[in-house]
Amino acid sequence: MGAGGEASSRHAEGADVLAELRRATAVEHEQVEATLGLMDPQLDRDRLVAVLTRLHAFWTAAEAGLDTWARRRPGDAETVAWSRRRRAHLFAEDLRALGAEPDAGAQPELPAVEDTDQALGRLYVLEGSTLGGTFISRHLATLPTLEPDVRLGAFSPYGAETGAMWHAYRRVTRERVAAGGDPGRVVGAARATFTALAAWCAPVGAPA
């Protein structure tokens, strides 16, 4: 295949990389949602605290890997607006709003983020959670177990900008692959992140 054909192939792959991410991670995505059970109408405060504690530790570890990448590739990090996308501190604030303290101990072991392709794969998991997070936030606000003045922010960090932030991530990812990035590495990093998230949250899985 000539250079022109390779460029066309890359462009086609870039246009479809988000569809491939969605398809390739569907099983892991469903596993995480079932494990967390955050839409359970019987969700009580203790289990919510347990879930938030696990999520805080996971986001802390996941963001540490992305911070290391951002120091190596500051231009790419700025392109995807990484500094606006951190959420570990929001999980900590939500825990404190519920009268709990974040666990500063154990964290999951995640693969290193070796390049921008893998960073975008990890971000697919972290950023994609903000879409369903808007529904989770609304559901949590209806739970009688929460005090009326408690509002949790980690699941819907962008508010009215949720759609715009997701659109920006999608655009950057497609442009990266169209310019020669490796869609396999993007997808592989997303699957590894989902798998690690499901395993890490398994101890606080929703009751059968």
XYZ file of C-alpha atoms in Angstrom:
208
model
C 0.000 0.000 0.000
C 1.359 3.436 -0.929
C 1.685 6.441 1.366
C -1.598 7.917 0.165
C -3.425 4.668 0.884
C -1.907 4.480 4.347
C -3.048 8.020 5.117
C -6.566 7.213 3.945
C -6.616 4.080 6.078
C -5.497 6.029 9.105
C -8.157 8.645 8.514
C -10.825 5.963 8.285
C -9.603 4.366 11.479
C -9.578 7.759 13.190
C -13.168 8.411 12.170
C -14.210 5.076 13.696
C -11.990 4.926 16.777
C -14.769 6.054 19.129
C -17.114 3.395 17.755
C -14.381 0.799 18.230
C -13.759 1.990 21.787
C -17.446 1.670 22.592
C -17.680 -1.796 21.023
C -14.455 -3.155 22.492
C -15.199 -2.032 26.051
C -18.933 -2.820 26.180
C -18.545 -5.907 28.375
C -16.174 -4.207 30.817
C -18.424 -1.139 30.929
C -21.473 -3.209 31.850
C -19.449 -5.077 34.465
C -18.420 -1.842 36.168
C -21.979 -0.467 36.182
C -23.333 -3.707 37.635
C -20.581 -3.830 40.245
C -21.124 -0.282 41.471
C -24.933 -0.383 41.443
C -25.154 3.370 41.891
C -28.645 3.537 40.384
C -30.004 1.164 43.038
C -33.036 2.790 44.713
C -32.014 0.975 47.923
C -28.481 2.401 47.912
C -27.667 3.368 51.479
C -25.132 5.820 52.843
C -22.636 3.215 54.042
C -22.394 1.514 50.668
C -22.253 4.861 48.882
C -19.306 5.841 51.092
C -17.651 2.505 50.350
C -18.082 3.008 46.590
C -16.830 6.596 46.714
C -13.806 5.483 48.737
C -12.880 2.931 46.062
C -13.492 5.410 43.252
C -11.380 8.073 44.956
C -8.463 5.669 45.252
C -8.877 4.545 41.644
C -9.061 8.082 40.246
C -6.019 9.068 42.329
C -3.983 6.244 40.796
C -5.346 6.783 37.281
C -4.619 10.512 37.401
C -1.094 9.948 38.712
C -0.314 7.992 35.557
C -1.803 10.722 33.397
C 0.130 13.397 35.279
C 3.370 11.545 34.487
C 2.371 11.465 30.817
C 1.419 15.158 30.897
C 4.853 16.112 32.178
C 6.425 14.276 29.253
C 3.942 15.512 26.647
C 2.671 18.882 27.890
C 1.476 19.943 24.453
C -0.728 16.891 24.059
C -1.996 17.280 27.617
C -2.976 20.879 26.911
C -4.710 19.878 23.672
C -7.032 17.554 25.581
C -7.402 20.061 28.468
C -6.065 17.558 30.994
C -5.790 20.147 33.774
C -9.608 20.592 33.692
C -10.358 16.889 33.773
C -8.976 15.866 37.177
C -11.658 14.509 39.509
C -9.935 12.694 42.391
C -10.295 15.786 44.564
C -14.047 15.847 43.861
C -14.452 12.289 45.143
C -12.583 13.382 48.281
C -14.916 16.359 48.706
C -17.974 14.124 48.270
C -16.695 11.760 50.947
C -16.233 14.650 53.355
C -19.741 15.902 52.541
C -20.957 12.485 53.709
C -18.939 12.720 56.912
C -16.172 10.358 55.791
C -12.488 10.805 55.045
C -10.719 9.519 51.919
C -8.569 6.445 52.453
C -4.961 7.487 51.965
C -3.804 3.868 51.920
C -4.191 1.248 49.234
C -4.563 2.122 45.569
C -4.909 -0.115 42.511
C -1.877 -0.867 40.370
C -2.497 0.444 36.876
C -0.355 0.063 33.763
C 1.973 2.963 33.023
C 0.743 5.519 30.494
C 3.526 5.282 27.945
C 2.281 7.670 25.274
C -0.590 9.875 24.149
C -2.473 6.981 22.555
C -2.601 5.205 25.915
C -3.476 8.447 27.696
C -6.482 8.902 25.432
C -7.514 5.308 26.078
C -7.447 5.847 29.831
C -9.297 9.123 29.437
C -12.024 7.352 27.463
C -12.966 5.531 30.661
C -12.578 8.498 33.003
C -14.334 10.994 30.747
C -17.000 8.615 29.501
C -18.168 8.185 33.079
C -19.320 11.806 33.134
C -22.118 11.029 30.659
C -23.840 8.456 32.846
C -22.705 10.455 35.839
C -25.321 13.112 35.201
C -28.049 10.476 35.698
C -26.276 9.100 38.769
C -26.122 12.581 40.304
C -29.851 13.093 39.806
C -30.599 9.684 41.296
C -28.393 10.244 44.333
C -30.127 13.542 45.023
C -33.408 11.625 45.474
C -32.104 9.138 48.034
C -33.629 9.617 51.479
C -30.369 8.421 53.032
C -28.674 11.701 52.074
C -29.198 14.921 53.970
C -31.217 17.508 51.980
C -28.269 19.892 51.737
C -25.764 17.250 50.549
C -24.905 17.591 46.862
C -22.266 15.322 45.390
C -20.131 16.678 42.555
C -17.746 13.966 41.328
C -20.221 12.197 39.069
C -21.158 15.329 37.140
C -18.066 17.544 37.333
C -18.798 19.717 34.296
C -22.476 20.478 34.786
C -23.866 22.137 31.681
C -20.506 21.687 29.946
C -20.623 17.872 30.098
C -21.523 17.500 26.436
C -18.931 20.020 25.298
C -16.132 18.384 27.299
C -17.013 14.944 25.912
C -17.199 16.323 22.379
C -13.744 17.890 22.813
C -12.283 14.581 23.984
C -13.830 12.764 21.004
C -12.455 15.337 18.571
C -8.917 15.168 19.970
C -8.946 11.366 19.927
C -10.153 11.143 16.350
C -7.646 13.751 15.212
C -4.830 11.917 16.986
C -5.598 8.636 15.233
C -6.198 10.308 11.878
C -2.742 11.909 12.166
C -1.057 8.536 12.694
C -1.861 7.510 16.242
C -2.364 3.828 16.981
C -6.050 2.976 17.558
C -5.060 -0.418 18.946
C -3.092 1.218 21.744
C -5.989 3.585 22.502
C -8.449 0.700 22.717
C -6.041 -1.523 24.649
C -5.471 1.152 27.289
C -9.220 1.736 27.635
C -9.896 -1.973 28.137
C -7.064 -2.284 30.662
C -8.435 0.699 32.599
C -11.978 -0.687 32.641
C -10.726 -4.112 33.729
C -8.701 -2.594 36.566
C -11.663 -0.471 37.657
C -13.998 -3.466 37.767
C -11.502 -5.529 39.760
C -10.775 -2.706 42.187
C -14.462 -2.035 42.874
C -15.479 -5.705 43.146
C -15.227 -5.745 46.979
C -18.045 -3.160 47.190
C -20.188 -4.706 44.482
C -23.944 -4.248 44.552
C -25.867 -6.919 46.484
C -27.393 -9.606 44.298
